[in-house]
Coordinates of C-alpha atoms in Angstrom, one line a residue:
M4 CA 1.2 -24.1 12.6
S5 CA -1.7 -21.6 13.2
E6 CA -3.6 -20.3 10.2
M7 CA -5.7 -17.2 9.6
K8 CA -9.5 -17.8 9.5
K9 CA -10.6 -17.6 5.9
S10 CA -13.5 -15.1 6.2
L11 CA -13.1 -12.6 3.4
G12 CA -15.0 -12.7 0.2
L13 CA -14.0 -11.0 -3.0
F14 CA -16.0 -7.8 -2.4
Q15 CA -14.7 -7.6 1.1
L16 CA -11.1 -8.1 -0.1
L17 CA -11.6 -5.4 -2.8
A18 CA -13.1 -3.0 -0.2
L19 CA -10.1 -3.4 2.0
G20 CA -7.8 -3.0 -0.9
V21 CA -9.4 -0.1 -2.8
A22 CA -10.5 1.8 0.3
G23 CA -7.0 1.2 1.8
V24 CA -5.6 2.9 -1.3
L25 CA -8.0 5.9 -1.2
G26 CA -6.7 8.1 1.5
S27 CA -8.0 11.4 2.6
S28 CA -5.8 14.3 1.7
W29 CA -6.2 14.2 -2.1
I30 CA -9.8 15.4 -1.9
Y31 CA -8.8 18.7 -0.2
T32 CA -5.2 19.3 -1.2
N33 CA -5.9 19.0 -4.9
S34 CA -6.1 22.8 -5.0
T35 CA -2.3 22.8 -4.4
F36 CA -1.6 20.3 -7.1
F37 CA -4.0 22.2 -9.5
D38 CA -2.0 25.3 -8.9
T39 CA 1.4 23.5 -9.3
Y40 CA 0.7 21.2 -12.3
G41 CA -2.7 22.3 -13.6
A42 CA -5.8 20.1 -13.4
G43 CA -4.6 18.3 -16.5
G44 CA -1.2 17.7 -15.1
M45 CA -2.5 16.3 -11.8
I46 CA -5.1 14.0 -13.4
L47 CA -3.0 12.7 -16.2
G48 CA 0.0 12.3 -13.9
I49 CA -2.1 10.1 -11.5
A50 CA -3.3 8.1 -14.5
L51 CA 0.2 7.5 -15.7
G52 CA 1.4 6.8 -12.2
G53 CA -1.4 4.3 -11.9
V54 CA -0.3 2.6 -15.1
L55 CA 3.2 2.1 -13.7
A56 CA 1.8 0.9 -10.4
A57 CA -0.4 -1.6 -12.3
M58 CA 2.7 -3.0 -13.9
V59 CA 4.1 -3.7 -10.5
A60 CA 0.7 -5.1 -9.5
L61 CA 1.1 -7.7 -12.3
A62 CA 4.1 -9.1 -10.4
Y63 CA 2.0 -9.0 -7.2
S64 CA -0.8 -10.8 -9.0
E65 CA 1.4 -13.6 -10.3
L66 CA 3.1 -14.2 -6.9
T67 CA -0.1 -13.9 -4.9
T68 CA -1.7 -16.5 -7.1
L69 CA 1.2 -18.8 -6.3
F70 CA 1.4 -18.1 -2.6
P71 CA -1.7 -16.5 -1.0
R72 CA -0.2 -16.3 2.4
A73 CA -0.1 -13.7 5.3
G74 CA 2.6 -11.2 4.8
G75 CA 2.5 -11.0 1.0
E76 CA 5.8 -9.3 0.0
V77 CA 7.6 -11.0 2.9
V78 CA 6.6 -14.4 1.6
F79 CA 7.6 -13.5 -2.0
S80 CA 11.0 -12.0 -1.1
Y81 CA 11.9 -14.7 1.4
T82 CA 11.0 -17.6 -1.0
A83 CA 12.6 -16.2 -4.1
L84 CA 15.5 -14.0 -2.8
G85 CA 16.3 -15.3 0.6
R86 CA 16.2 -14.5 4.3
V87 CA 17.7 -11.0 4.2
A88 CA 15.4 -9.9 1.4
G89 CA 12.4 -11.2 3.3
F90 CA 13.4 -9.2 6.3
V91 CA 14.0 -6.0 4.3
A92 CA 10.6 -6.3 2.6
G93 CA 8.8 -6.8 5.9
W94 CA 10.8 -4.1 7.8
M95 CA 10.2 -1.5 5.0
L96 CA 6.5 -2.3 5.0
I97 CA 6.2 -2.0 8.7
G98 CA 8.0 1.4 8.5
A99 CA 5.7 2.7 5.8
Y100 CA 2.5 1.4 7.3
L101 CA 3.2 2.4 10.9
S102 CA 4.1 5.9 9.6
S103 CA 0.6 6.2 8.1
T104 CA -1.3 4.7 11.1
A105 CA 0.6 6.9 13.5
F106 CA -0.2 9.9 11.3
Y107 CA -3.9 9.1 11.4
V108 CA -3.8 9.3 15.2
T109 CA -3.7 13.1 15.1
A110 CA -4.9 13.6 11.5
F111 CA -8.4 12.5 12.4
G112 CA -8.8 15.2 15.0
T113 CA -7.0 17.7 12.7
L114 CA -9.4 17.1 9.9
L115 CA -12.3 17.5 12.3
G116 CA -10.7 20.8 13.4
K117 CA -11.1 22.3 9.9
F118 CA -14.8 22.7 10.8
T119 CA -14.9 23.0 14.5
D120 CA -12.6 25.2 16.7
A121 CA -13.2 22.9 19.7
M122 CA -10.6 20.5 18.4
N123 CA -7.9 23.3 18.4
A124 CA -8.4 24.1 22.1
S125 CA -6.2 23.0 25.0
P126 CA -2.8 22.7 23.4
L127 CA -0.6 20.1 25.1
Y128 CA 2.9 20.3 23.4
T129 CA 4.6 21.2 20.2
I130 CA 7.1 19.0 18.2
N131 CA 8.6 20.3 14.9
E132 CA 6.0 23.1 14.8
G133 CA 3.2 20.5 15.1
V134 CA 0.8 21.5 17.9
V135 CA -0.9 18.6 19.7
T136 CA -4.2 19.5 21.5
A137 CA -6.1 17.5 24.1
P138 CA -9.2 17.0 21.9
V139 CA -7.2 15.9 18.9
L140 CA -5.2 13.5 20.9
A141 CA -8.2 12.1 22.7
A142 CA -10.1 11.6 19.4
G143 CA -7.0 9.9 17.8
V144 CA -6.5 7.5 20.8
A145 CA -10.2 6.6 20.8
L146 CA -10.1 5.9 17.0
T147 CA -7.0 3.8 17.3
L148 CA -8.6 1.7 20.1
L149 CA -11.6 1.3 17.9
M150 CA -9.5 0.0 15.0
F151 CA -7.9 -2.5 17.5
A152 CA -11.3 -3.6 18.8
L153 CA -12.7 -4.2 15.3
N154 CA -9.9 -6.7 14.7
W155 CA -9.7 -8.4 18.1
F156 CA -12.4 -10.9 17.2
G157 CA -11.3 -11.6 13.7
V158 CA -11.0 -9.8 10.4
G159 CA -14.6 -10.4 9.5
I160 CA -16.0 -7.6 11.7
G161 CA -13.5 -5.1 10.5
A162 CA -14.2 -6.1 6.9
Q163 CA -17.9 -5.6 7.3
V164 CA -17.3 -2.1 8.6
Q165 CA -14.9 -1.4 5.8
V166 CA -17.4 -2.5 3.2
L167 CA -20.0 -0.2 4.6
M168 CA -17.6 2.8 4.6
F169 CA -16.4 1.9 1.1
V170 CA -19.9 1.7 -0.3
V171 CA -20.8 5.1 1.2
M172 CA -17.6 6.6 -0.2
V173 CA -18.3 5.2 -3.7
L174 CA -21.9 6.5 -3.7
I175 CA -20.8 10.0 -2.7
G176 CA -18.1 9.9 -5.3
L177 CA -20.7 8.9 -8.0
A178 CA -22.9 11.9 -6.9
L179 CA -19.9 14.3 -7.2
I180 CA -19.1 12.9 -10.6
M181 CA -22.6 13.0 -12.0
V182 CA -23.4 16.5 -10.7
G183 CA -20.0 17.8 -11.6
F184 CA -20.3 16.8 -15.2
A185 CA -24.0 17.7 -15.5
A186 CA -23.8 21.1 -13.9
G187 CA -20.3 22.1 -15.1
S188 CA -18.7 22.7 -18.4
P189 CA -15.7 21.6 -20.4
D190 CA -14.8 25.3 -20.6
N191 CA -14.0 25.1 -16.9
F192 CA -11.5 22.4 -17.5
L193 CA -9.9 23.6 -20.8
P194 CA -7.2 24.6 -21.2
A195 CA -6.1 22.0 -18.7
F196 CA -2.7 23.4 -18.1
R197 CA -1.3 26.7 -16.9
D198 CA -0.1 29.0 -19.7
D199 CA 3.3 29.4 -18.2
H200 CA 3.9 25.6 -17.8
D201 CA 4.8 22.9 -20.3
P202 CA 2.0 20.3 -20.3
L203 CA 4.3 17.4 -20.8
M204 CA 6.6 18.3 -18.0
S205 CA 3.7 19.2 -15.7
T206 CA 2.3 15.7 -16.3
L207 CA 5.6 13.9 -15.9
R208 CA 6.3 15.7 -12.6
M209 CA 3.0 14.4 -11.2
V210 CA 3.7 10.8 -12.2
V211 CA 5.9 9.9 -9.2
P212 CA 3.4 11.5 -6.7
G213 CA 0.7 9.8 -8.6
M214 CA 2.4 6.4 -8.0
T215 CA 2.4 7.1 -4.3
Y216 CA -1.4 7.6 -4.4
V217 CA -2.0 3.9 -5.2
V218 CA 0.7 2.2 -3.0
G219 CA -1.9 0.5 -0.8
F220 CA -2.8 -2.2 -3.4
G221 CA -0.3 -4.5 -1.7
L222 CA -2.9 -4.9 1.1
V223 CA -4.6 -7.5 -1.0
A224 CA -1.5 -9.6 -1.1
V225 CA -0.8 -9.2 2.6
L226 CA -4.4 -10.3 3.5
A227 CA -4.5 -13.2 1.0
E228 CA -4.5 -15.8 3.7
D229 CA -7.7 -14.3 5.2
A230 CA -9.5 -14.7 1.8
D231 CA -11.9 -17.5 1.2
M232 CA -11.6 -17.8 -2.6
P233 CA -9.3 -19.5 -5.2
P234 CA -5.8 -18.1 -5.4
R235 CA -6.3 -16.9 -9.0
K236 CA -9.1 -14.6 -7.9
I237 CA -7.0 -13.2 -5.1
G238 CA -4.3 -12.4 -7.6
Q239 CA -6.8 -10.8 -9.9
A240 CA -8.1 -8.7 -7.0
V241 CA -4.6 -7.0 -6.7
L242 CA -4.8 -5.6 -10.2
I243 CA -8.5 -4.7 -9.9
T244 CA -7.7 -2.7 -6.8
V245 CA -5.2 -0.5 -8.7
V246 CA -7.6 0.1 -11.6
V247 CA -10.6 0.9 -9.5
A248 CA -8.7 3.3 -7.3
V249 CA -7.1 5.2 -10.2
V250 CA -10.4 5.5 -12.1
F251 CA -12.1 6.8 -8.9
Y252 CA -9.3 9.4 -8.3
C253 CA -9.4 10.6 -11.9
L254 CA -13.1 10.9 -12.3
V255 CA -13.7 12.7 -9.0
L256 CA -10.8 15.1 -9.7
L257 CA -12.0 15.7 -13.2
A258 CA -15.6 16.5 -11.9
S259 CA -14.0 19.0 -9.5
A260 CA -12.3 20.7 -12.4
W261 CA -15.4 20.6 -14.5
V262 CA -17.9 22.0 -12.0
I263 CA -16.1 25.4 -11.8
P264 CA -12.9 26.7 -13.5
W265 CA -10.0 24.7 -12.0
E266 CA -7.9 27.9 -11.8
Q267 CA -10.4 29.1 -9.2
T268 CA -10.2 25.9 -7.3
A269 CA -6.4 26.2 -7.3
G270 CA -6.7 29.3 -5.2
M271 CA -9.0 27.7 -2.6
E272 CA -8.0 26.2 0.7
L273 CA -9.9 22.9 0.6
G274 CA -9.9 21.8 -3.1
S275 CA -12.9 19.8 -4.1
I276 CA -14.7 20.6 -0.9
D277 CA -14.6 24.3 -1.7
A278 CA -15.2 23.8 -5.4
F279 CA -18.6 22.2 -5.0
R280 CA -19.6 24.7 -2.4
E281 CA -18.7 27.5 -4.7
A282 CA -20.6 25.9 -7.5
G283 CA -23.8 26.1 -5.4
F284 CA -23.8 22.5 -4.0
P285 CA -23.0 22.9 -0.3
L286 CA -24.3 19.4 0.4
L287 CA -21.9 17.9 -2.1
G288 CA -19.1 20.0 -0.5
W289 CA -19.9 18.2 2.7
G290 CA -19.9 15.0 0.7
A291 CA -16.4 15.7 -0.5
Y292 CA -15.4 16.3 3.1
A293 CA -17.0 12.9 4.0
I294 CA -14.9 11.2 1.3
G295 CA -11.8 12.7 3.0
M296 CA -12.9 11.5 6.4
L297 CA -14.0 8.0 5.2
G298 CA -10.8 7.7 3.2
L299 CA -8.8 8.3 6.4
L300 CA -10.9 5.8 8.3
T301 CA -10.7 3.1 5.7
S302 CA -7.0 3.6 5.1
F303 CA -6.4 3.4 8.9
L304 CA -8.4 0.2 9.2
G305 CA -6.8 -1.5 6.2
L306 CA -3.2 -0.6 7.2
F307 CA -3.9 -1.6 10.8
I308 CA -5.0 -5.1 9.6
A309 CA -2.2 -5.4 7.0
T310 CA 0.6 -4.4 9.4
S311 CA -0.4 -7.2 11.8
R312 CA -0.2 -9.8 8.9
I313 CA 3.3 -8.5 7.9
I314 CA 4.4 -9.1 11.5
V315 CA 2.9 -12.6 11.4
G316 CA 4.7 -13.4 8.2
M317 CA 8.1 -12.3 9.6
A318 CA 7.5 -14.0 12.9
R319 CA 6.8 -17.3 11.2
V320 CA 10.4 -17.5 10.0
R321 CA 11.8 -16.0 13.2
L322 CA 12.6 -12.6 11.7
L323 CA 10.6 -11.3 14.6
P324 CA 9.8 -13.1 17.9
A325 CA 7.9 -16.3 17.2
S326 CA 5.1 -15.4 19.7
L327 CA 4.0 -12.7 17.3
A328 CA 2.9 -15.4 14.8
R329 CA 0.4 -16.9 17.1
V330 CA -3.2 -16.8 15.9
H331 CA -6.1 -17.1 18.3
E332 CA -7.9 -20.4 17.6
G333 CA -11.4 -19.2 18.0
S334 CA -11.3 -15.8 16.2
G335 CA -8.5 -16.5 13.8
A336 CA -7.0 -13.1 14.8
P337 CA -3.2 -12.6 15.3
R338 CA -3.8 -11.0 18.7
N339 CA -0.2 -10.6 19.7
A340 CA 0.6 -8.9 16.4
L341 CA -2.4 -6.7 16.8
V342 CA -1.2 -5.6 20.3
A343 CA 2.2 -4.8 18.8
V344 CA 0.6 -2.6 16.1
L345 CA -1.6 -0.8 18.7
V346 CA 1.4 0.0 20.9
A347 CA 3.6 1.1 18.1
T348 CA 0.9 3.2 16.5
L349 CA 0.1 5.1 19.7
A350 CA 3.7 5.5 20.7
L351 CA 4.5 7.2 17.3
G352 CA 1.2 9.0 17.1
L353 CA 1.8 10.8 20.4
L354 CA 4.7 12.6 18.7
G355 CA 2.1 14.7 16.8
P356 CA 1.8 15.6 13.1
G357 CA 5.0 17.7 13.0
A358 CA 7.2 14.8 14.0
I359 CA 5.2 12.1 12.1
L360 CA 5.8 14.0 8.9
W361 CA 9.4 13.0 9.2
F362 CA 8.3 9.3 9.3
L363 CA 5.6 9.7 6.7
D364 CA 7.8 11.3 4.0
T365 CA 10.2 8.4 4.2
G366 CA 7.4 5.9 3.4
G367 CA 7.8 6.4 -0.3
I368 CA 11.4 5.2 -0.1
Y369 CA 10.4 2.1 1.9
L370 CA 7.6 1.2 -0.5
G371 CA 9.8 1.8 -3.5
I372 CA 12.3 -0.7 -2.1
V373 CA 9.5 -3.2 -1.6
W374 CA 8.2 -2.8 -5.1
I375 CA 11.7 -3.5 -6.5
L376 CA 12.1 -6.6 -4.3
V377 CA 8.7 -8.0 -5.5
V378 CA 9.5 -7.5 -9.1
A379 CA 12.9 -9.1 -8.6
A380 CA 11.2 -12.0 -6.8
K381 CA 8.9 -12.4 -9.8
Y382 CA 11.8 -13.0 -12.1
A383 CA 14.1 -14.9 -9.6
L384 CA 11.5 -17.5 -8.6
P385 CA 11.3 -19.4 -11.9
R386 CA 15.1 -19.4 -12.2
K387 CA 15.4 -20.8 -8.6
Y388 CA 12.6 -23.3 -9.2
P389 CA 12.6 -24.0 -13.0
G390 CA 9.9 -26.6 -12.7
L391 CA 7.5 -24.4 -10.9
Q392 CA 4.0 -24.4 -12.4
R393 CA 2.4 -21.0 -12.5
A394 CA -1.4 -20.6 -12.9
Y395 CA -0.8 -17.0 -14.1
E396 CA 2.4 -15.3 -15.5
A397 CA 2.8 -11.6 -15.8
P398 CA 3.3 -10.6 -19.4
G399 CA 6.8 -9.8 -20.6
W400 CA 8.9 -7.2 -18.9
A401 CA 6.1 -4.8 -18.0
P402 CA 6.8 -5.1 -14.2
V403 CA 10.3 -3.9 -14.7
L404 CA 8.9 -0.6 -15.9
G405 CA 7.0 -0.3 -12.7
A406 CA 10.1 -1.1 -10.7
A407 CA 11.9 1.7 -12.6
G408 CA 9.2 4.0 -11.5
A409 CA 9.7 2.9 -7.9
A410 CA 13.4 3.6 -8.3
A411 CA 12.5 7.1 -9.5
V412 CA 10.5 7.6 -6.3
I413 CA 13.6 6.6 -4.3
C414 CA 16.0 8.9 -6.3
L415 CA 13.7 11.9 -6.2
A416 CA 13.3 11.5 -2.4
L417 CA 17.0 11.1 -1.7
V418 CA 18.4 13.8 -4.1
P419 CA 18.1 17.3 -2.7
G420 CA 16.2 20.0 -4.6
T421 CA 13.4 17.9 -6.2
N422 CA 9.7 18.4 -5.3
M423 CA 9.8 15.1 -3.4
S424 CA 13.2 15.5 -1.6
L425 CA 13.4 14.6 2.1
V426 CA 13.7 17.4 4.5
W427 CA 17.2 17.9 5.9
P428 CA 18.2 16.8 8.5
G429 CA 15.2 15.4 10.3
E430 CA 13.9 13.0 7.6
Y431 CA 17.3 11.7 6.6
I432 CA 18.0 11.0 10.3
V433 CA 14.7 9.0 10.6
L434 CA 15.6 7.1 7.4
L435 CA 19.0 6.1 8.6
A436 CA 17.7 5.3 12.1
W437 CA 15.1 3.0 10.6
F438 CA 17.7 1.2 8.5
A439 CA 20.1 0.9 11.5
L440 CA 17.4 -0.4 13.8
G441 CA 16.5 -3.0 11.1
A442 CA 20.1 -4.0 10.8
V443 CA 20.3 -4.6 14.5
L444 CA 17.1 -6.6 14.6
L445 CA 18.2 -8.7 11.6
S446 CA 21.5 -9.5 13.4
V447 CA 19.8 -10.8 16.5
A448 CA 16.9 -12.5 14.7
G449 CA 16.6 -16.2 15.1
R450 CA 17.5 -18.5 12.2
M451 CA 15.7 -21.5 10.8
D452 CA 16.5 -24.3 8.4
R453 CA 15.3 -23.1 5.0
D454 CA 13.0 -26.0 4.4
A455 CA 11.4 -25.6 7.9
A456 CA 11.1 -21.9 7.3
L457 CA 9.4 -22.3 3.9
T458 CA 7.0 -24.8 5.5
E459 CA 6.0 -22.3 8.1
L460 CA 5.9 -19.4 5.6
L461 CA 4.0 -21.2 2.8
G462 CA 1.9 -23.7 4.6
D463 CA 0.0 -26.0 2.2
Y464 CA 1.5 -24.1 -0.7
R465 CA 5.0 -25.5 0.2
H466 CA 4.2 -28.6 -1.9
Q467 CA 4.4 -26.5 -5.1
L468 CA 8.1 -25.9 -4.5
A469 CA 8.6 -29.5 -3.7
Q470 CA 6.9 -30.6 -6.9
A471 CA 9.0 -28.1 -8.9
Q472 CA 12.2 -29.5 -7.3
E473 CA 11.2 -33.1 -8.0
L474 CA 10.3 -32.2 -11.6
Q475 CA 13.6 -30.5 -12.1
S476 CA 15.5 -33.4 -10.5
G477 CA 13.7 -35.8 -12.9
Q478 CA 14.6 -33.6 -15.9
D479 CA 18.2 -33.3 -14.7
G480 CA 18.4 -37.1 -14.3
S481 CA 16.9 -37.7 -17.7
A482 CA 19.4 -35.2 -19.2
R483 CA 22.3 -37.0 -17.5
A484 CA 21.0 -40.4 -18.7
S485 CA 20.6 -39.1 -22.2
G486 CA 24.0 -37.6 -22.1
G487 CA 25.5 -40.8 -21.0
A488 CA 23.8 -42.8 -23.7
D489 CA 25.0 -40.3 -26.3
E490 CA 28.5 -40.6 -25.0
R491 CA 28.4 -44.4 -25.1
G492 CA 27.0 -44.2 -28.7
L493 CA 29.9 -42.0 -29.8
R494 CA 32.4 -44.4 -28.3
D495 CA 30.7 -47.3 -30.0
R496 CA 30.8 -45.5 -33.4
G497 CA 34.3 -44.5 -32.7

């Protein structure tokens, strides 16, 4: 059985996780959210959404500590809930992650086009009102090939690039935070809500979008097999990723609302970018733009790597063709899976931003389903293997609250008339088509004996289940022996 090359340290893993969470649009679309929910509603909503996500991350942390293997959620769901659940988790993640990587193909050039008209020249075609130009497409294809090349020789090279971009992003963010608070005023932030909106409802309406801001923390679990550190630290990294990302979001957004009146930012086109320019800091405005660009690049790289590991996890148990599980011996890279991600990303990316929005908006449903499966796996596993020894156990029923938040994401997307509803009919068609395609693939997927499948999926960590089964068998045997002795004693006394 081929294994990933363990080449990621803690900081590299956190960089992939946190930078994978921090996307690009939040830094320039916050003007829209400020206008809709008020600065206070957006910031508090993200904070509360982050708390709910952290509750789900507790379940991830527990399960990753037990089974730090490629595929993360696929491993957890298959082991605790069975073959179908393992497929559903993997298929939903592939749908969500490929939607994002395909979106980045044209989003990269589109973001460049906000500051140079050259990217908007030579239109090629239009799908769903999304115009694809030659420069945008060329830039996106080149970027996708770069992401592929960074991973071809192993995750270490891509991780080093990710760390560099992450450090630059954090340094720029710190500059925005310090200058924003030093040069601004609390009067610009207060009152934090619009006069015609209820503060509580404005905050609560932002909680569900806020949860979607931090969905990428699962990257840490997916990449666990690439990490060269104790399982407990990998599990802790999952939770740290959520906390760091939420704090970064909230502080940068608060600084943007502090440096000039947030009502003024709400009327601007590019959110924090325009806010710092208006405040007299054009260089920091470019810094905010750089955060958006770096967020796109780091998310693209992180999701590209993670998608290949999900494919590997599924292929190990024949939920996808076994050839996709092969790992190159020298580099430790799953090259067949990387090629599959490259082809799928470019194929979907060529559809352009208009069509990809159909796929992107369904991603919240896919990820909500995965969160629910992971939380269910957290509680099902000890019932299935009562003797399982866990180095870390998530406290109480906190993860259930996170799963409830995930269910809210799904409901708000499916029910018409909410601020997160899918667009009829295109996005509902895409959702049903993805489910239908998954059902077909599951029906033709190969089958493995469960013991053999768990050996492939868990590797060296398979022994933990074996020990739990032996311990439980011993306890059951002792109980039967004790019961027999008690029965004989009663007969003797009788």
